[in-house]
CSV table of C-alpha atoms in Angstrom, one decimal:
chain,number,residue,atom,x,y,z
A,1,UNK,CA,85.7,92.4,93.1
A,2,UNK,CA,85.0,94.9,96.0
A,3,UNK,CA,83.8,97.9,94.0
A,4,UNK,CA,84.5,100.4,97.2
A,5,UNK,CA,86.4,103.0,97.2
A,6,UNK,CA,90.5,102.2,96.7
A,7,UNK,CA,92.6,102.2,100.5
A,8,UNK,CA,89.0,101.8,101.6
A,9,UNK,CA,88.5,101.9,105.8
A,10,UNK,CA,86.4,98.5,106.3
A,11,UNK,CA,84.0,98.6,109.4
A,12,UNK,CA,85.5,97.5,112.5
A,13,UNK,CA,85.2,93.6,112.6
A,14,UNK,CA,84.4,92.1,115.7
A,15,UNK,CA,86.8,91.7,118.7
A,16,UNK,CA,88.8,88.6,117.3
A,17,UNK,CA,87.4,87.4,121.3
A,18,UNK,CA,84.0,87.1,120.1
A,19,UNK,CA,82.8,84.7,117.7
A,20,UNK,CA,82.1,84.9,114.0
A,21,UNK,CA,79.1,85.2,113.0
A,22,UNK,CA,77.3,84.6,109.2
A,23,UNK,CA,76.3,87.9,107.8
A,24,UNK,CA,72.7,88.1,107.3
A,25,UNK,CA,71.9,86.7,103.9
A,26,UNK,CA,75.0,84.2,103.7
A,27,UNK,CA,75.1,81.6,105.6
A,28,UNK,CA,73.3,80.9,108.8
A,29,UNK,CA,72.1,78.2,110.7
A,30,UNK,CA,69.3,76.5,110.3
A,31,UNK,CA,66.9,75.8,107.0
A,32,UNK,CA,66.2,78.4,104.8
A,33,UNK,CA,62.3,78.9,104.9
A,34,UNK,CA,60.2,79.9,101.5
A,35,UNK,CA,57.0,80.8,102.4
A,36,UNK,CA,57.5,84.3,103.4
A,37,UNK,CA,59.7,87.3,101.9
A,38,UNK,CA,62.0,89.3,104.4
A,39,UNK,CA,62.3,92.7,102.2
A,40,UNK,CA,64.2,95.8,103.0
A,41,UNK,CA,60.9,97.1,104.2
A,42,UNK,CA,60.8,95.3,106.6
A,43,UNK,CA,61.2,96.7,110.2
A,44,UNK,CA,64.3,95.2,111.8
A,45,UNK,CA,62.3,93.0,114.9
A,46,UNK,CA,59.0,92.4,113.1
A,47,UNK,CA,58.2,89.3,111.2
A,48,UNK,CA,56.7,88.2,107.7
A,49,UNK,CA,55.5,85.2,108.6
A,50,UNK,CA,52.7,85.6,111.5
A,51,UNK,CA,52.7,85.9,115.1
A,52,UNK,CA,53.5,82.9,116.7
A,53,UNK,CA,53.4,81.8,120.8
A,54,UNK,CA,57.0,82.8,120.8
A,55,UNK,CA,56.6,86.2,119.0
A,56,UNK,CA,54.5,86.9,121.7
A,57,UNK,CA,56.8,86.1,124.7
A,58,UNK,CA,59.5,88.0,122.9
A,59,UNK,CA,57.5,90.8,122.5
A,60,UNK,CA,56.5,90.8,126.2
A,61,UNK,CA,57.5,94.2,128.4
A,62,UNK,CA,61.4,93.7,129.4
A,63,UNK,CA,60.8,95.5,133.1
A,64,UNK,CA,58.6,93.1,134.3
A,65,UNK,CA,61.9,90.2,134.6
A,66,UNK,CA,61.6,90.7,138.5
A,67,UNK,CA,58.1,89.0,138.2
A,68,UNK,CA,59.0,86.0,135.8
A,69,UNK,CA,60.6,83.0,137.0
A,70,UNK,CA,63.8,81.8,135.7
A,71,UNK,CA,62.4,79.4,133.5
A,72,UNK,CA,60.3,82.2,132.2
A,73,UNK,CA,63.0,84.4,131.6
A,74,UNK,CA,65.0,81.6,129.7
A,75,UNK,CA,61.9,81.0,127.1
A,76,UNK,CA,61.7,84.7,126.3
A,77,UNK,CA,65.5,84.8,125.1
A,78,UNK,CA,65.1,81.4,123.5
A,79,UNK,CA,62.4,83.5,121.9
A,80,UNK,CA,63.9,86.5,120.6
A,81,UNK,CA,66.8,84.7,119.5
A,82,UNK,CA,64.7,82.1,117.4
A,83,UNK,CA,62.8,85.2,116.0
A,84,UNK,CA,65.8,87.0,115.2
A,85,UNK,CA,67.3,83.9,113.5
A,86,UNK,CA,64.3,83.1,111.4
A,87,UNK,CA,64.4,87.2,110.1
A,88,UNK,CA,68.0,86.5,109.0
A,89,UNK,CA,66.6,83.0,106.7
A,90,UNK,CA,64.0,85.0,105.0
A,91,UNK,CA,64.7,84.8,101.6
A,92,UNK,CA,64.7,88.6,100.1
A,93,UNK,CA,63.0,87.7,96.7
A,94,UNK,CA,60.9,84.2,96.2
A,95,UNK,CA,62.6,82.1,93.5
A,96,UNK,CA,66.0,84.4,94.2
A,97,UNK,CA,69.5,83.9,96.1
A,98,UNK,CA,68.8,82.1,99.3
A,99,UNK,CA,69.2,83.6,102.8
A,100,UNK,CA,70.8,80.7,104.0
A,101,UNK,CA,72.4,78.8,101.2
A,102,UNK,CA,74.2,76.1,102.7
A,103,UNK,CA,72.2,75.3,105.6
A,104,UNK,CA,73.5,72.7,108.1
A,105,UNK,CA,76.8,73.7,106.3
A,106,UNK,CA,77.4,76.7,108.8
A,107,UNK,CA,80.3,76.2,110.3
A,108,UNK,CA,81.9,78.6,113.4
A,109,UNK,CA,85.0,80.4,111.7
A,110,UNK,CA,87.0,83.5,110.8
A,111,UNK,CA,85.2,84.5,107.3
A,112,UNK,CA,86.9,86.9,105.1
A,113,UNK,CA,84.1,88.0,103.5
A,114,UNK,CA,82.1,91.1,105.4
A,115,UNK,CA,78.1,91.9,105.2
A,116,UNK,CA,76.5,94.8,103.5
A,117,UNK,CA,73.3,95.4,103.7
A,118,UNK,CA,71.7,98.0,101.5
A,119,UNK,CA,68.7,98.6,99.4
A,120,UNK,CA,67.8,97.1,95.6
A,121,UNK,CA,66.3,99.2,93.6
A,122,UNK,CA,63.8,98.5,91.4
A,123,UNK,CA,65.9,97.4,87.9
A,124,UNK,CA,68.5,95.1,90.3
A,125,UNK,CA,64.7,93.3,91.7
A,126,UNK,CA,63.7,92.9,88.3
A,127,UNK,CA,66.9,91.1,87.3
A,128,UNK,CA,66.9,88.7,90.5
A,129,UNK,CA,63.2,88.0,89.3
A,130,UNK,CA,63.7,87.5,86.2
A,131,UNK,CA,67.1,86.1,85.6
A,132,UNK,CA,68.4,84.3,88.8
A,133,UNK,CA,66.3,80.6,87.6
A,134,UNK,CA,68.2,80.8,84.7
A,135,UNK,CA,71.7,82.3,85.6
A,136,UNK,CA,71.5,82.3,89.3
A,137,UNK,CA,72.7,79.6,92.2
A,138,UNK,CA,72.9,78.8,95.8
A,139,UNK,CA,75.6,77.8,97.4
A,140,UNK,CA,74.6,75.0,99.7
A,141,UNK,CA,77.3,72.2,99.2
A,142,UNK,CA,74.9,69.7,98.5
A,143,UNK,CA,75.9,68.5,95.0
A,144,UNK,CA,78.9,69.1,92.7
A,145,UNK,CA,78.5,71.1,89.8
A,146,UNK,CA,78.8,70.0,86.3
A,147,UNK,CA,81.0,73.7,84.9
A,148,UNK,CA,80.6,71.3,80.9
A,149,UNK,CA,77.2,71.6,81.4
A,150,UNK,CA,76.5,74.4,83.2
A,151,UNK,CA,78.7,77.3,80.8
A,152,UNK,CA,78.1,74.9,77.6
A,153,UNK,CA,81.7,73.1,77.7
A,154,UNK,CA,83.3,76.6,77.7
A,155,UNK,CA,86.4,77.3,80.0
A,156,UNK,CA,85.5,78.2,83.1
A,157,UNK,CA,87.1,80.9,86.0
A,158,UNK,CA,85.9,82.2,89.1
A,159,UNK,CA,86.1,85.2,90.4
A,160,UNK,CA,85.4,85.5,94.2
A,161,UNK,CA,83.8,89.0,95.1
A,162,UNK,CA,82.3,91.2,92.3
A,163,UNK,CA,81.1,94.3,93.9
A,164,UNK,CA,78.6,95.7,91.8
A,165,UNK,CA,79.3,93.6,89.0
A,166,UNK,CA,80.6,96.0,86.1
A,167,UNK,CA,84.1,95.0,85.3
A,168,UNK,CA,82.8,91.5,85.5
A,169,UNK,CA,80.0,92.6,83.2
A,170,UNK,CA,82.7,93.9,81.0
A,171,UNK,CA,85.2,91.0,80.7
A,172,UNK,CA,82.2,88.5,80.3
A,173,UNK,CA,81.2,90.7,77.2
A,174,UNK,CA,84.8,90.9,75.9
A,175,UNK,CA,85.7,87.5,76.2
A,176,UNK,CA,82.1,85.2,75.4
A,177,UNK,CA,84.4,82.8,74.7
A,178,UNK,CA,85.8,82.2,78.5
A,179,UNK,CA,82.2,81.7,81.3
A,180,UNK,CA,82.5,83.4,84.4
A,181,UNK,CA,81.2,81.5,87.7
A,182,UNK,CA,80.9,85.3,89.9
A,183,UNK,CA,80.7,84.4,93.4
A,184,UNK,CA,79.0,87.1,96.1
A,185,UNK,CA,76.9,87.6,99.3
A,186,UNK,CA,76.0,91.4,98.1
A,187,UNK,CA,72.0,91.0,96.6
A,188,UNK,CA,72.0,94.1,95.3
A,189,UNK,CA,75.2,93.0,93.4
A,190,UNK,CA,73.6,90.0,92.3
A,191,UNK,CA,71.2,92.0,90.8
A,192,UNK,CA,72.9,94.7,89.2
A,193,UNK,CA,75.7,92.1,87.3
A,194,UNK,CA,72.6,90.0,85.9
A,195,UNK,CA,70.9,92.9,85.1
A,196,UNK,CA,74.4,94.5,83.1
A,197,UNK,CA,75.0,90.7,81.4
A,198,UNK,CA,71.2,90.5,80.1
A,199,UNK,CA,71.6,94.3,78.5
A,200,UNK,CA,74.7,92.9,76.9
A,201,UNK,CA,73.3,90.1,75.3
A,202,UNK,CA,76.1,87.8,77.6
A,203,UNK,CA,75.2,84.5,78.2
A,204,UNK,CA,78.5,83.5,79.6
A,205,UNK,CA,78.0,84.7,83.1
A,206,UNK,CA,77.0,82.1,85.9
A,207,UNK,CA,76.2,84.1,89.9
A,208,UNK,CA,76.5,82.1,92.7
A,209,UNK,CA,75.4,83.3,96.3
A,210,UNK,CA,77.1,82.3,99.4
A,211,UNK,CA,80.7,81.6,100.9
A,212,UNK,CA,83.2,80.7,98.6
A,213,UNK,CA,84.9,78.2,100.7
A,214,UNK,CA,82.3,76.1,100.6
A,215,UNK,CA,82.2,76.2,97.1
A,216,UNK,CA,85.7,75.6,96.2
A,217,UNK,CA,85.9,72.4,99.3
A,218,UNK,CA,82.5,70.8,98.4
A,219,UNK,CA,81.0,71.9,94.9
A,220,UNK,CA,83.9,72.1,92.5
A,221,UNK,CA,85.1,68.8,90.4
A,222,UNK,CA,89.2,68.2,90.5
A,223,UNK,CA,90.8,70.3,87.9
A,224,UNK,CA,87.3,72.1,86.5
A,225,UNK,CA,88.7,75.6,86.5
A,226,UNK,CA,90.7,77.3,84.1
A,227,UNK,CA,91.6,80.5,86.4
A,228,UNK,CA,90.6,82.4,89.2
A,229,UNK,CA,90.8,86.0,90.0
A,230,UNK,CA,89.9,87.8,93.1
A,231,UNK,CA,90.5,91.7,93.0
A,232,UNK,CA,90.4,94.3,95.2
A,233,UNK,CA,89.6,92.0,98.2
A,234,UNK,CA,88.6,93.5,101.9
A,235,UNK,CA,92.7,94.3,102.7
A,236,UNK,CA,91.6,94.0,106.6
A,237,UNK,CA,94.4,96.5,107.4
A,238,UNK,CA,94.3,96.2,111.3
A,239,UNK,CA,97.4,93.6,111.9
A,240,UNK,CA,94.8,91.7,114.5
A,241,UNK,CA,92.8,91.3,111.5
A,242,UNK,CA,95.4,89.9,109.1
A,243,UNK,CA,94.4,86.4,109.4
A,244,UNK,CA,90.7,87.5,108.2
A,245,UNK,CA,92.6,88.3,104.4
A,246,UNK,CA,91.8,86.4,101.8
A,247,UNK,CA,94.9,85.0,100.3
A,248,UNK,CA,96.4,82.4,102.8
A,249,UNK,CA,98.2,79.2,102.4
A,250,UNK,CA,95.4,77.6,103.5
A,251,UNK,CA,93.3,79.4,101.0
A,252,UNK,CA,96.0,78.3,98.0
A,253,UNK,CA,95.9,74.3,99.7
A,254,UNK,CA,91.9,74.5,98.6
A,255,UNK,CA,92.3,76.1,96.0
A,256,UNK,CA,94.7,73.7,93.7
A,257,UNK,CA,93.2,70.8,93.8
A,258,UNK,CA,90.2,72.5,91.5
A,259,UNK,CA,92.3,74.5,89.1
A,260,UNK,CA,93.9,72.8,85.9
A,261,UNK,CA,97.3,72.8,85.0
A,262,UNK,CA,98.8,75.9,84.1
A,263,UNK,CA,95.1,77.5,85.5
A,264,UNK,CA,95.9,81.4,85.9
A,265,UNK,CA,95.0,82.5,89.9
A,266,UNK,CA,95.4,86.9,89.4
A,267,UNK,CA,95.3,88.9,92.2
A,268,UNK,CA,94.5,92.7,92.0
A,269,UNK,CA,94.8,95.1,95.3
A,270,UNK,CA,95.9,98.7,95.7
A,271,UNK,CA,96.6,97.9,99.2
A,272,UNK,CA,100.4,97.8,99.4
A,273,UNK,CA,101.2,95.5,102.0
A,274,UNK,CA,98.5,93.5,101.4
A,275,UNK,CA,100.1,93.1,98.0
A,276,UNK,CA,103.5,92.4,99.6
A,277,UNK,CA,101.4,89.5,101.5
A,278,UNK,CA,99.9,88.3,98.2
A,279,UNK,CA,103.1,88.1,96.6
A,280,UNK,CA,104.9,86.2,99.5
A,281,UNK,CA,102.2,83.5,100.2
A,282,UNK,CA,102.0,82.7,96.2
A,283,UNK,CA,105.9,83.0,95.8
A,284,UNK,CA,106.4,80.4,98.7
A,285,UNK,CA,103.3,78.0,97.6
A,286,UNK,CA,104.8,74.9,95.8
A,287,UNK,CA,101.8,74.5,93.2
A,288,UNK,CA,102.1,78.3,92.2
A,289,UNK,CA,104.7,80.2,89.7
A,290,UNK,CA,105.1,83.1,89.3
A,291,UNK,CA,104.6,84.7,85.3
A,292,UNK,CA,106.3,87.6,85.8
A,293,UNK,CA,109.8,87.5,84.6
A,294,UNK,CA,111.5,89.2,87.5
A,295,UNK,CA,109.4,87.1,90.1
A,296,UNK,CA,107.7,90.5,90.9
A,297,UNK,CA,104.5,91.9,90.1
A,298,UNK,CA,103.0,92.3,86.6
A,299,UNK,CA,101.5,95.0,84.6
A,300,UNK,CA,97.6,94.9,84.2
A,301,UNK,CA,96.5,92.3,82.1
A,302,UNK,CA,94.5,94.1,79.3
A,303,UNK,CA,91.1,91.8,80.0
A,304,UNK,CA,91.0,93.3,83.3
A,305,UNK,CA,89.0,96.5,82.9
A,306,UNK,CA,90.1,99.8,84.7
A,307,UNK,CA,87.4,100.4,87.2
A,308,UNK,CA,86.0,103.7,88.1
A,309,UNK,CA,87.1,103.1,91.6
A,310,UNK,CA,90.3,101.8,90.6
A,311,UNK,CA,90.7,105.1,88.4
A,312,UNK,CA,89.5,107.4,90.7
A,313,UNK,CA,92.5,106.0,93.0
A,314,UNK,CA,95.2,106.6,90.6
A,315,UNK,CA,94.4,109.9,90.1
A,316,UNK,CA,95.3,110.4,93.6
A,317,UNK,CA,98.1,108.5,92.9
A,318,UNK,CA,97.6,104.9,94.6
A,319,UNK,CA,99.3,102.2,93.2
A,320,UNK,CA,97.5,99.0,92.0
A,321,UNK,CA,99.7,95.9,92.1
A,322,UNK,CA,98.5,92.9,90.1
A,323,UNK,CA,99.7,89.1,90.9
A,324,UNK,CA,99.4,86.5,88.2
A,325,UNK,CA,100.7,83.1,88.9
A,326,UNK,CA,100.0,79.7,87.5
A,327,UNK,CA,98.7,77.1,89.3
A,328,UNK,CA,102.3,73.8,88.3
């Protein structure tokens, strides 16, 4: 869950020209190194791990290019760009969520999922230290996870997109009977919702870093989950940006073949026609049906905590439409 602001005004994405690009943190290319700690700290264009041949050509003067041969020129890009791909790998906290979960995975597409960068403070550090061994995983679509094993043979949902992590906090604590796989890229997130789980004595409550796609194509058994919700995702308002959104028919085809029988997917937005969106793709979706009565939109389910956010909107009168179909 995206805990922004409601009717938020995302940051203008890239020209849909150019090509998309893993946010720092998620998933780029290449290995993900763990000798080294990139930490907010750290000055954007320095390293952690040493100066190297290449650091040194990229660090050369830029208005001597007139006295460098082609060849020349060529290495010092190559250079800067490997030094500002290695900066993205660095993992933020040894022994925490990876910079570059799934590796070789990377793939060159639209993502619907959009970077923030911003600091940890010191309690969210000492919950990634502490807590992400036990609770905490990488998405790097190496291996199929075992949900039985992992949440102790409870039911299982996923949530895609937490925020900060305290409605999740919240339902985990009302409901230990249900574990939560909470998927995000955000660290301080991370941090903060295995912070808020460990001060409420939950143990239900499984974090996994990376892109969700990957996840849900490569890592999840047939049939394993017993819901999935995804509130208050980016609504990409921009109509050139539509295709970025979330819920897709392409997004539902990936989707079914991991959720059980009768598997609740709920859907919570407060952008209105994203809502409208939601509610066609599901409607038209043969694997979905709709639980509402009227074929409309339902009231909010009581598990699904009132966010401050969320509140904070209806007081100025924004309208919050949730979707809860089952997956036939």
């Amino acid at each position: 869950m995206s805990e922004q602001p409601l009717n938020p005004a995302p940051t203008e994405a890239p020209d849909d020209d150019a090509p998309d690009t893993a946010p720092a943190g998620t998933v780029p290319t290449g290995p993900t190194p763990t000798d080294s700690t990139l930490t907010d700290s750290t000055p954007v264009g320095s390293t952690a791990t040493g100066s190297t041949a290449a650091d040194a050509l990229a660090d050369a003067p830029t208005d001597v290019t007139a006295d460098v041969t082609a060849d020349e020129a060529a290495a010092l890009r190559a250079a800067s760009f490997e030094r500002a791909r290695r900066l993205r790998q660095e993992p933020r906290f040894p022994g925490g969520p990876a910079a570059d979960p799934a590796g070789s995975h990377h793939e060159r597409r639209i993502r619907s999922f959009q970077p923030r960068r911003s600091r940890v403070t010191t309690g969210q550090q000492d919950a990634l230290e502490r807590l992400w061994p036990k609770w905490g995983l990488d998405i790097d679509g190496q291996r199929v996870l075992d949900l039985g094993e992992m949440f102790g043979g409870l039911p299982v949902v996923l949530e895609i997109g937490f925020g900060m992590g305290e409605a999740t906090a919240q339902m985990a604590a009302d409901d230990p009977g249900t574990g939560i796989l909470a998927v995000d890229v955000h660290t301080p997130g991370q941090g903060n919702l295995l912070g808020l789980a460990d001060k409420a004595g939950s143990t239900n409550v499984r974090v996994a870093n990376g892109d969700a796609v990957i996840l849900l194509r490569e890592m999840l058994a047939p049939e394993s989950l017993d819901g999935l919700r995804v509130y208050f995702p980016d609504p990409w308002p921009k109509a050139r940006h539509h295709k970025r959104r979330l819920i897709q028919p392409e997004f539902l085809d990936l989707v079914t073949p991991v959720l059980k029988p009768g598997a609740i997917v709920h859907c919570a937005t407060d952008w209105e026609p994203y809502a409208e969106q939601m509610l066609e793709v599901l409607t038209a979706h043969p694997r979905f049906a709709n639980t509402a009565a009227d074929g409309g939109y339902a009231p909010r389910p009581a598990f699904r905590p009132l966010t401050r956010f969320e509140g904070q909107g209806l007081d100025k009168g924004h309208v919050v439409h949730d979707l809860l179909f089952a997956r036939v």
